Amino acid sequence: MKKLLLPAAAASLALASFAYPFSPKLTPVTEPLSLADPNTTDEVPQDHKLVIYQMMTRLFGNKTALNKPYGTVTENGVGKFNDINDTALQAIRKLGVSHIWFTGVLEHATMTDYTKAGGPGPDDADVVKGRAGSPYAIRDYYDIDPDLAVDVKNRKQEFEALVKRTHANGMKVIIDFIPNHVARTYVSNAKPAGVVDLGGKDDKTKAFAPNNNFYYLPGKTLIVPKAGNPLGAALAPKEDGKFNETPAKATGNDVFSEAPKVDDWYETVKLNYGVDYQNGRKTYFEPIPDTWIKMRDILVYWAQKDVDGFRCDVAEMVPVEFWAWVIPEVKKVKPGIIFIGEAYNPKEYKTYLEKGKFDYLYDKVGLYDGLRRLMTGTGTTEDITKVWSQESRGFGSHMLRFLENHDEQRIASKEFAGDPRTAIPAMTVSATLATGPVMLYFGQEVGEPARGAAGFNTGDGRTTIFDYWGVPQHQKWMNGGKFDGGKLDGGQKQLREFYSRLLNLTSTSDAIRKGKFYELQDANNLGKEYDQKVVYSYLRYTDKQKLLIVTNFSKDKTLKPTITIPKSAYTAMGLDASKFYTYTDLLNGSPATESLTITLPPLSAYVLEINPKK
C-alpha cells in the first residue's frame, strides 16, 4: 500500500508540535457594536460535547488479513465482542472518546449457518446482501448477531459483558435502532414471553390497516431482482429467484411494488406506523398503532440492558409523531438515555428536535457536505457560514458532526480526498464549531483508504458492511491485539496523534464544550493573504476561556494572514480591545506569542488560547 509517511516539512508543520513565525503585535480594529451582529447567533450554548467513536463491530477486532472477495467467516475472519477488551477500550478512551457506537449488534439476515453452534440458520440468499449480510436488515430485534460471540449460545451475555466493560473504562454505549424496516425473513426467537411477533396478527388481505405491522400487496407474490448476485459469479445458498413471499410486502425504501429493483432495499420490508402511503399518506395515530407499542417495548428492552443511547436509522422515514411519543416513553425508564437521528432534510431538523424530542441529528447535508466540497477543492468556507447562520441556527448544539461513518466514503479513498491529512482543518471545524457532539469512524484516525472490492461491496471508497473483511490500516494499529499502533508508519502515527490532541482538547476545553461562537470572516475579508475561500476563523469563548480557531483548507498554499479581531468580538468576549494579549496554540503545543500574524501551511489548524499579557 502507498505509504502515508509525511515529508519532514509537512509533518512538522501540519501534525507535530511546532512553532510558527509571527510578525509584530497587531493593533485591534475598532468598530461600533451592532445589536444584531451577523457574525454570531443568539443561541444559548448547551454542553452536548459527546465524542463518539463508531465501530463496525464485526470488523473492529478481526485480525485475519486474507481478504478474499466474498470470503466466508472462516476464511476472512470476524471480530468478536471479546476482542474489544480493556486494552482496546482504554486505547479508544485515550483518544478523548466518551461514547462508543457499536454498529451491527442486533441479529440480522446472513448467509452464515450457526445451527451447529446453537444459533440461527442461514437466510435465503435471494434476500441477503453480501455473505455476512446487512446489519440494517434486522432478523430479530430481541437478539444479538451470532457472528460477534465466541460462544454463540451465550451471545447476549457476551454483549452484556461488553456493556459493563465499556462502562468500567469510562465510556457509554450506543447501539443501532432500525425502526423503518426489517429483514424479509424477520422472526423473533428471543422475544420475551407474551410478545407477539411483528406481523403475527396482521390482516394480510388488506394493503393497509392501522394495526397491521406491514404493508401488503394482496394477490401478488414478491419478485426478487435478478441482478442481486449476493456472491457475484458464485451461486449462493437458495439463490434461485424463488423466495416465497405471498402476499408481497412493501419494500423498506417505500417501494409499493412486488418487483423492487436491484438498487432498492429489496432485502427489507417497510414497517407500518399508521400512515396510508397509497391514499394520500392519511394518518391513523389514535388509538396508538400496534407498531408503535411493539417498537417502544424493543427500545425499553435494550434500555434495561444498560444501553446508554440509540442511533436511529433513517429517522425521517418514520413519522415524527411516533418519536414524539416513544422517546419520552423510553426516558421514563432510563432518563439519561440519548437518541441520535439519522436525518437528511434540513427543513425538518427543527421539527424532529423540538416535536420529535431527538437529542441529536446528523449534520450530513449541511456541514459534512460543505466540508467535503472544501476538502475536494470544489467549495468555499461560505458553506460553513451557511450551516451555523441559517441551516442549524439556534440549535447547532444538537447537530452531530462527522467526516466519516459506515455510509460515507473514507477520506483517504481515491473517491474522496485521497490524502488523510485533508481532515486536519475539516475535523477541527467539525469538533470545535459548536457545543454539539462529534464522531469518529474506526480507522479514520490512521487514514484507512478502504481499497479493494470485498465482494458485495464493490470497492467504492467505503469500508464494507456486507462482507467478512479485515480493515488493513486499522489492523496495523490493532497490532495483533496489542492496540498500540505498533505497525503504523510515521505518517499514520502523526495523524492519530493529531486526532488524539484534537478530541482530548475538544472534550476538556471549557470554551469548546460550553462557549459562544463568533465568526471572523467578515472582519478579515480584506486582509492580505487571508484567502476567504480556504481560510476559516472564529472565536469560541466562555467567562473562563477564550479561543481563536484558524484553519487553512488549501492543499498547496502556505498563507500568512494577520488575523483581525474586531472590537465587537472583544466586547462579546468581555475583553478590552486596547490591551495586549498572548496567544497559545493548544492544538499543536506551540509556545505563546503576542502576534496574530500566523503562518498557515497547507492543511493546517490552530486553536489559540487568548490570555491577557502579563
XYZ file of C-alpha atoms in Angstrom:
614
model
C 0.000 0.000 0.000
C 1.065 3.582 -0.525
C 2.998 4.881 2.455
C 1.357 7.656 4.484
C 4.683 8.957 5.767
C 4.662 12.737 5.522
C 7.536 14.799 4.126
C 9.543 16.175 7.018
C 8.458 19.760 6.438
C 4.810 18.886 6.035
C 4.857 16.642 9.073
C 6.404 19.280 11.274
C 4.025 21.957 10.035
C 0.802 20.034 9.736
C 0.772 17.489 12.513
C 3.532 17.667 15.062
C 4.124 20.258 17.745
C 5.759 23.204 16.029
C 6.493 26.900 16.286
C 5.399 29.223 13.507
C 6.729 32.695 12.720
C 4.791 35.748 13.819
C 5.025 39.431 12.898
C 4.851 42.297 15.401
C 1.758 42.832 17.576
C -1.417 43.692 15.677
C -3.398 46.721 16.863
C -7.048 45.672 17.210
C -9.510 47.243 14.790
C -12.237 49.262 16.466
C -15.801 49.345 15.182
C -19.256 50.096 16.598
C -21.076 47.229 18.312
C -24.163 46.113 16.410
C -27.179 44.960 18.384
C -27.867 42.314 15.761
C -24.375 41.123 14.933
C -24.467 38.953 11.769
C -21.283 37.163 12.821
C -22.867 35.273 15.695
C -26.184 33.849 16.866
C -28.304 34.287 19.954
C -28.260 30.526 20.639
C -27.611 29.831 24.303
C -24.801 27.238 24.266
C -25.515 23.904 25.900
C -22.796 21.407 26.741
C -23.560 18.465 24.472
C -19.941 17.703 23.580
C -20.107 13.955 23.239
C -17.097 12.431 21.475
C -18.434 9.336 19.713
C -16.304 6.530 18.292
C -18.245 4.448 15.792
C -17.007 0.939 15.141
C -18.329 -1.661 12.738
C -18.277 -4.285 15.495
C -17.930 -7.267 13.153
C -14.779 -5.751 11.619
C -13.134 -3.978 14.570
C -11.394 -6.925 16.254
C -10.798 -9.059 13.151
C -7.097 -9.934 12.901
C -7.336 -12.064 9.722
C -5.724 -10.354 6.733
C -6.641 -12.741 3.887
C -9.413 -10.523 2.493
C -10.691 -12.947 -0.108
C -13.562 -11.365 -2.077
C -16.838 -12.970 -0.974
C -14.857 -14.931 1.635
C -16.605 -16.938 4.336
C -16.403 -16.198 8.027
C -13.844 -18.987 8.340
C -11.695 -17.653 5.502
C -11.789 -13.919 6.212
C -12.409 -13.978 9.943
C -14.712 -11.880 12.082
C -14.281 -9.663 15.118
C -15.902 -10.631 18.406
C -17.214 -8.740 21.415
C -14.395 -10.325 23.421
C -11.793 -8.732 21.126
C -12.949 -5.369 22.444
C -11.132 -5.913 25.705
C -9.931 -3.490 28.363
C -6.762 -2.757 26.402
C -8.762 -1.825 23.297
C -11.243 0.232 25.281
C -8.515 2.138 27.106
C -6.840 2.944 23.791
C -10.133 4.330 22.500
C -10.732 6.249 25.720
C -7.307 7.893 25.396
C -8.478 9.445 22.132
C -10.841 11.579 24.202
C -13.858 9.378 23.437
C -16.926 9.488 25.688
C -19.311 7.157 23.783
C -18.836 4.101 21.562
C -21.420 3.326 18.903
C -21.283 -0.432 18.461
C -22.671 -0.811 14.947
C -24.359 -4.025 13.832
C -25.090 -5.589 17.222
C -28.627 -6.857 16.614
C -29.278 -10.118 14.776
C -29.621 -9.512 11.048
C -30.078 -11.550 7.878
C -26.965 -13.504 6.874
C -25.820 -16.456 4.771
C -23.758 -17.927 7.600
C -25.146 -21.020 9.283
C -24.903 -21.104 13.085
C -27.267 -24.015 13.755
C -24.443 -26.373 14.799
C -23.315 -23.812 17.370
C -26.818 -23.479 18.766
C -27.677 -20.340 16.841
C -29.823 -19.325 13.872
C -29.505 -20.810 10.418
C -28.762 -19.030 7.125
C -31.227 -16.890 5.235
C -32.339 -17.320 1.645
C -29.633 -15.620 -0.439
C -32.274 -14.054 -2.681
C -32.956 -11.573 0.118
C -29.495 -11.112 1.667
C -26.943 -8.514 0.613
C -23.457 -9.987 0.946
C -22.291 -13.154 2.660
C -22.297 -11.533 6.104
C -25.473 -9.563 5.373
C -26.530 -6.012 6.065
C -26.692 -5.023 9.744
C -29.697 -2.916 8.757
C -31.830 -5.900 7.742
C -32.843 -6.956 11.249
C -33.988 -10.558 11.666
C -34.713 -10.378 15.396
C -34.905 -7.110 17.345
C -34.510 -9.016 20.609
C -31.372 -10.957 19.709
C -27.660 -10.461 19.070
C -25.690 -11.116 15.882
C -24.126 -14.576 16.377
C -21.057 -13.500 14.397
C -19.991 -11.409 17.374
C -19.935 -14.141 20.024
C -17.257 -16.667 20.880
C -19.962 -18.870 22.405
C -22.990 -18.406 20.148
C -25.431 -19.736 22.750
C -24.249 -17.047 25.175
C -24.129 -14.183 22.688
C -26.447 -11.992 24.731
C -24.342 -12.482 27.850
C -21.190 -11.617 25.887
C -22.850 -8.380 24.765
C -23.903 -7.570 28.314
C -20.307 -8.126 29.423
C -19.114 -5.685 26.727
C -21.546 -3.063 28.010
C -20.199 -3.476 31.552
C -16.613 -3.425 30.275
C -17.211 -0.223 28.320
C -18.765 1.456 31.344
C -15.891 0.310 33.555
C -13.491 2.009 31.148
C -15.292 5.333 31.447
C -17.393 5.340 28.275
C -21.044 4.917 27.370
C -22.709 2.562 24.877
C -24.762 3.429 21.791
C -26.379 0.795 19.555
C -28.473 0.977 16.397
C -32.235 1.111 16.401
C -33.621 0.364 12.949
C -37.278 1.451 13.100
C -38.302 1.744 9.460
C -37.738 -1.753 8.064
C -36.792 -5.335 8.904
C -35.422 -8.332 7.030
C -37.909 -10.179 4.847
C -37.226 -13.243 6.993
C -37.961 -11.469 10.286
C -38.965 -13.761 13.125
C -38.001 -13.369 16.754
C -36.813 -16.454 18.603
C -35.524 -14.426 21.533
C -38.552 -12.267 22.290
C -39.745 -12.159 25.910
C -42.719 -14.252 26.936
C -46.026 -12.780 25.857
C -44.587 -10.719 22.976
C -46.377 -11.168 19.643
C -44.073 -11.097 16.615
C -44.240 -8.332 14.048
C -46.955 -9.295 11.567
C -48.240 -12.017 13.869
C -51.775 -10.604 13.920
C -51.780 -8.737 10.598
C -54.756 -8.918 8.253
C -52.848 -9.811 5.102
C -55.919 -9.385 2.901
C -55.616 -5.601 3.335
C -52.979 -3.425 1.727
C -53.185 -1.155 4.745
C -54.770 -1.414 8.163
C -53.882 0.882 11.077
C -52.816 -2.004 13.315
C -51.017 -4.066 10.682
C -47.262 -4.048 11.214
C -46.521 -4.376 7.499
C -47.885 -3.088 4.181
C -49.173 -5.772 1.793
C -49.790 -6.189 -1.910
C -52.739 -8.633 -1.828
C -52.819 -11.174 -4.641
C -49.191 -10.562 -5.611
C -46.011 -12.544 -4.969
C -42.606 -10.958 -4.438
C -40.285 -10.994 -7.451
C -36.690 -10.639 -6.270
C -34.374 -8.687 -8.578
C -32.357 -10.974 -10.837
C -29.255 -8.781 -10.656
C -28.852 -9.121 -6.879
C -25.947 -11.596 -7.154
C -25.094 -11.632 -3.435
C -21.993 -13.756 -4.054
C -21.145 -12.459 -7.512
C -20.488 -15.218 -10.034
C -20.818 -17.933 -7.399
C -24.211 -19.385 -6.585
C -25.289 -18.624 -3.042
C -27.460 -20.873 -0.832
C -31.041 -20.920 -2.151
C -30.189 -18.282 -4.772
C -32.850 -19.253 -7.290
C -35.142 -16.229 -7.510
C -37.905 -18.243 -5.840
C -38.020 -16.707 -2.379
C -41.659 -17.130 -1.414
C -43.432 -14.044 -0.072
C -47.175 -14.076 -0.746
C -48.706 -11.626 -0.455
C -45.700 -9.468 -1.219
C -44.843 -6.761 1.285
C -43.778 -3.184 0.560
C -40.007 -2.727 0.403
C -38.102 -0.766 3.046
C -37.406 2.331 0.957
C -41.134 2.966 0.400
C -41.457 0.867 -2.763
C -45.029 -0.409 -3.045
C -44.380 -2.928 -5.818
C -43.998 -6.693 -5.840
C -40.893 -6.253 -8.035
C -38.365 -3.978 -6.278
C -35.297 -3.015 -8.304
C -31.763 -4.134 -7.517
C -30.867 -0.702 -6.159
C -33.861 -0.694 -3.816
C -33.655 -2.013 -0.274
C -35.111 -5.225 -1.638
C -33.868 -7.328 1.286
C -36.116 -5.402 3.698
C -39.816 -4.728 4.293
C -41.353 -1.443 5.371
C -42.966 -1.164 8.807
C -46.394 0.434 9.168
C -46.642 3.262 11.702
C -50.222 4.171 10.807
C -49.543 6.072 7.566
C -51.544 5.018 4.498
C -48.976 5.852 1.827
C -51.173 4.800 -1.072
C -54.076 7.013 -0.043
C -52.582 10.452 0.326
C -50.499 9.480 3.360
C -53.538 9.700 5.578
C -52.573 9.053 9.182
C -54.146 6.827 11.829
C -52.330 7.654 15.075
C -55.264 7.360 17.501
C -55.556 4.908 19.069
C -51.816 4.304 19.238
C -50.877 1.867 16.435
C -49.656 -1.600 17.339
C -46.270 -0.999 15.662
C -45.625 1.956 17.980
C -46.170 -0.186 21.049
C -44.006 -3.036 19.747
C -41.149 -0.687 18.944
C -41.385 1.037 22.312
C -41.114 -2.339 24.006
C -37.990 -3.166 21.973
C -36.329 0.131 22.924
C -37.207 -0.348 26.591
C -35.808 -3.889 26.463
C -32.370 -2.633 25.392
C -32.503 0.387 27.683
C -32.918 -2.068 30.541
C -29.804 -3.870 29.295
C -27.972 -0.667 30.308
C -27.519 0.715 26.806
C -26.964 4.492 27.018
C -28.257 5.592 23.631
C -29.686 4.724 20.241
C -28.600 5.819 16.794
C -31.909 5.731 14.937
C -31.619 4.667 11.308
C -33.364 6.810 8.640
C -35.350 8.557 11.376
C -37.233 10.787 8.919
C -38.818 7.771 7.215
C -40.793 7.194 10.413
C -43.479 9.775 11.347
C -42.295 12.434 13.779
C -45.415 11.771 15.858
C -44.015 8.340 16.748
C -40.760 9.833 18.014
C -42.641 12.491 19.962
C -44.432 9.672 21.786
C -41.766 6.982 22.097
C -38.710 8.975 23.190
C -40.391 10.312 26.354
C -41.740 6.801 26.984
C -38.226 5.326 26.953
C -36.822 8.180 29.031
C -39.351 7.354 31.741
C -37.490 4.048 32.073
C -33.971 5.490 31.675
C -33.959 9.307 31.944
C -30.403 9.872 30.720
C -30.661 7.796 27.545
C -29.945 9.641 24.274
C -31.487 9.438 20.802
C -29.500 10.325 17.684
C -31.485 10.597 14.454
C -30.030 9.875 11.025
C -31.556 12.867 9.220
C -31.011 14.394 5.791
C -33.690 17.072 5.345
C -32.595 20.423 6.821
C -36.148 21.762 6.545
C -37.248 19.117 9.048
C -34.383 19.351 11.547
C -36.171 21.684 13.928
C -39.335 19.569 13.790
C -37.515 16.363 14.701
C -35.625 18.086 17.518
C -38.495 20.034 19.046
C -41.586 17.988 18.252
C -39.806 14.646 17.812
C -37.750 15.038 21.006
C -34.463 13.853 19.469
C -31.344 14.796 21.385
C -29.181 14.998 18.272
C -29.454 14.791 14.486
C -26.887 14.066 11.771
C -25.384 17.181 10.203
C -24.677 15.430 6.924
C -26.367 17.546 4.263
C -25.050 20.739 5.837
C -21.627 20.628 7.450
C -20.413 17.242 6.163
C -21.305 18.012 2.552
C -19.882 21.529 2.821
C -16.612 20.331 4.322
C -16.379 17.574 1.739
C -16.572 20.191 -1.017
C -13.816 22.171 0.690
C -11.699 19.046 1.119
C -12.017 18.175 -2.567
C -11.394 21.704 -3.816
C -14.919 22.341 -5.092
C -16.305 24.504 -2.286
C -15.551 27.537 -0.145
C -15.821 28.440 3.527
C -19.166 30.089 2.754
C -20.604 26.586 3.106
C -19.603 26.603 6.794
C -21.113 30.051 7.330
C -24.394 28.889 5.817
C -24.600 25.966 8.260
C -24.325 27.950 11.511
C -26.048 31.126 10.301
C -29.002 29.529 8.523
C -29.366 25.764 8.409
C -28.881 24.910 12.096
C -29.198 28.415 13.517
C -30.463 28.237 17.066
C -29.859 24.507 17.547
C -26.244 23.886 16.499
C -25.550 22.196 19.834
C -27.921 19.392 18.792
C -26.203 18.576 15.480
C -23.806 15.613 15.308
C -20.755 16.485 13.187
C -18.513 13.918 11.434
C -16.332 13.315 8.387
C -16.749 9.537 8.156
C -19.259 6.884 9.072
C -20.266 3.499 7.652
C -22.392 5.131 4.928
C -19.757 7.578 3.703
C -16.541 7.181 1.746
C -13.236 7.141 3.563
C -11.349 10.462 3.493
C -8.202 8.656 2.349
C -10.005 6.855 -0.503
C -9.415 7.965 -4.068
C -13.155 8.543 -4.328
C -12.954 11.248 -1.640
C -9.826 13.274 -0.815
C -7.044 10.705 -1.272
C -4.920 12.282 1.451
C -5.989 11.626 5.078
C -4.299 14.877 6.182
C -7.100 16.707 4.399
C -9.084 16.010 7.552
C -6.902 18.275 9.723
C -8.750 21.570 9.120
C -12.099 19.869 8.450
C -12.089 17.722 11.583
C -11.006 20.732 13.639
C -14.064 22.632 12.417
C -16.308 19.591 12.949
C -15.141 19.230 16.531
C -14.967 22.883 17.606
C -17.581 24.844 15.642
C -20.297 24.309 18.251
C -21.050 22.622 21.571
C -22.686 19.579 19.971
C -21.301 16.047 19.541
C -18.564 14.976 17.160
C -17.974 11.481 15.752
C -15.000 9.478 14.522
C -15.266 6.237 12.495
C -12.815 3.460 13.368
C -9.809 3.533 11.032
C -10.318 7.208 10.186
C -7.653 8.185 12.701
C -5.000 6.122 10.858
C -6.039 7.026 7.310
C -7.817 3.811 6.274
C -8.470 4.172 2.479
C -10.924 1.245 2.003
C -9.166 -0.104 -1.062
C -10.339 -3.172 -2.931
C -13.621 -4.906 -3.603
C -14.715 -7.025 -0.659
C -17.441 -8.841 -2.538
C -20.930 -7.396 -2.330
C -19.163 -4.132 -1.576
C -17.552 -3.409 -4.918
C -14.736 -1.122 -3.792
C -16.388 2.297 -3.740
C -14.274 4.020 -1.109
C -16.383 2.666 1.756
C -15.422 0.009 4.264
C -17.825 -2.868 3.636
C -20.721 -3.535 5.978
C -21.934 -6.541 3.946
C -18.864 -8.808 3.862
C -16.442 -10.560 6.189
C -13.309 -8.447 5.907
C -10.173 -7.170 7.568
C -9.509 -3.425 7.672
C -5.783 -3.211 6.818
C -4.674 0.124 8.291
C -6.842 -0.370 11.361
C -5.227 -3.804 11.765
C -1.822 -2.109 11.828
C -2.961 -0.046 14.795
C -4.567 -3.114 16.390
C -1.180 -4.865 16.104
C -2.399 -8.394 16.776
C -4.463 -7.356 19.776
C -1.961 -5.019 21.457
C -3.912 -1.933 20.283
C -0.743 0.123 20.448
C -0.209 1.254 16.848
C 2.941 -0.831 16.667
C 2.666 -1.479 12.914
C 1.706 2.040 11.827
C 4.140 4.076 9.758
C 5.335 7.532 10.808
C 2.677 9.472 8.962
C -0.108 7.337 10.401
C 1.216 7.794 13.932
C 1.307 11.554 13.429
C -2.225 11.525 12.054
C -3.539 9.568 15.020
C -1.704 11.892 17.391
C -3.482 14.826 15.748
C -6.880 13.189 16.304
C -5.952 12.421 19.898
C -4.871 16.007 20.608
C -7.942 17.445 18.917
C -10.514 15.177 20.554
C -8.958 15.414 24.008
C -8.902 19.190 23.690
C -12.491 19.096 22.464
C -13.640 17.028 25.414
C -11.867 19.132 28.071
C -11.955 22.730 26.814
C -14.479 24.925 28.599
C -14.880 27.187 25.558
C -15.438 24.312 23.128
C -17.830 22.442 25.425
C -19.849 25.434 26.615
C -18.791 28.523 24.745
C -20.417 31.027 22.433
C -19.364 31.427 18.817
C -18.199 34.427 16.769
C -17.176 34.151 13.113
C -14.257 36.286 11.881
C -14.716 36.002 8.111
C -16.276 39.467 7.650
C -13.619 41.103 9.785
C -10.862 39.585 7.626
C -12.339 39.750 4.124
C -9.910 42.470 3.051
C -6.944 41.038 4.907
C -3.756 40.486 2.964
C -3.183 36.743 2.429
C -6.467 35.929 4.145
C -7.935 33.857 1.316
C -11.535 33.572 2.469
C -12.248 30.700 0.123
C -9.897 28.389 2.051
C -9.157 30.125 5.373
C -11.784 29.967 8.096
C -11.505 31.512 11.555
C -13.765 32.021 14.526
C -13.856 32.542 18.273
C -15.216 30.242 20.968
C -15.455 31.716 24.431
C -16.815 31.498 27.955
C -16.059 33.534 31.058
C -13.282 31.045 31.830
C -11.639 30.616 28.417
C -11.291 32.461 25.079
C -10.173 30.627 21.939
C -9.273 31.742 18.426
C -9.526 28.914 15.884
C -7.906 29.312 12.453
C -7.866 26.715 9.640
C -6.398 26.532 6.141
C -8.104 24.120 3.734
C -5.697 24.723 0.853
C -3.769 21.600 -0.153
C -0.826 23.501 -1.639
C -0.741 27.140 -0.457
C 1.034 28.468 2.608
C -0.682 31.678 3.672
C 0.447 34.289 6.206
C -2.572 36.383 7.156
C -2.812 38.838 10.012
C -5.989 37.925 11.865
C -8.266 40.812 12.742
C -10.438 40.524 15.828
C -12.987 43.354 15.713
C -13.896 45.439 18.755
C -17.384 43.914 18.773
C -15.820 40.494 19.267
C -13.574 41.687 22.074
C -16.626 43.233 23.735
C -18.569 39.992 23.315
C -15.727 38.101 24.998
C -15.571 40.646 27.809
C -12.082 41.787 26.813
C -10.610 45.275 26.387
C -9.606 45.729 22.733
C -6.959 48.309 23.665
C -4.950 45.905 25.800
C -2.351 43.351 24.761
C -2.863 39.579 24.721
C -0.894 36.383 24.248
C -1.957 33.513 22.011
C -1.037 29.928 22.907
C -1.676 27.079 20.460
C -3.422 24.354 22.464
C -3.780 22.008 19.484
C -0.152 21.835 18.358
C 1.645 22.719 21.583
C 3.449 25.805 20.305
C 4.713 28.448 22.735
C 2.772 31.623 23.462
C 3.172 34.626 21.172
C 1.872 38.193 21.147
C 1.237 38.278 17.401
C -1.786 37.482 15.271
C 0.151 37.201 12.037
C 0.095 33.454 11.530
C 1.832 31.226 9.046
C -0.765 28.734 7.780
C 0.827 25.775 5.980
C -1.395 23.727 3.681
C -3.993 21.662 5.575
C -3.327 23.219 8.965
C -5.361 24.146 12.021
C -4.711 26.157 15.170
C -6.602 26.541 18.429
C -5.154 29.609 20.142
C -5.990 30.415 23.735
C -6.251 34.165 24.322
C -4.911 35.467 27.623
C -4.063 38.966 28.895
C -0.370 39.775 28.585
C 1.261 39.695 31.997
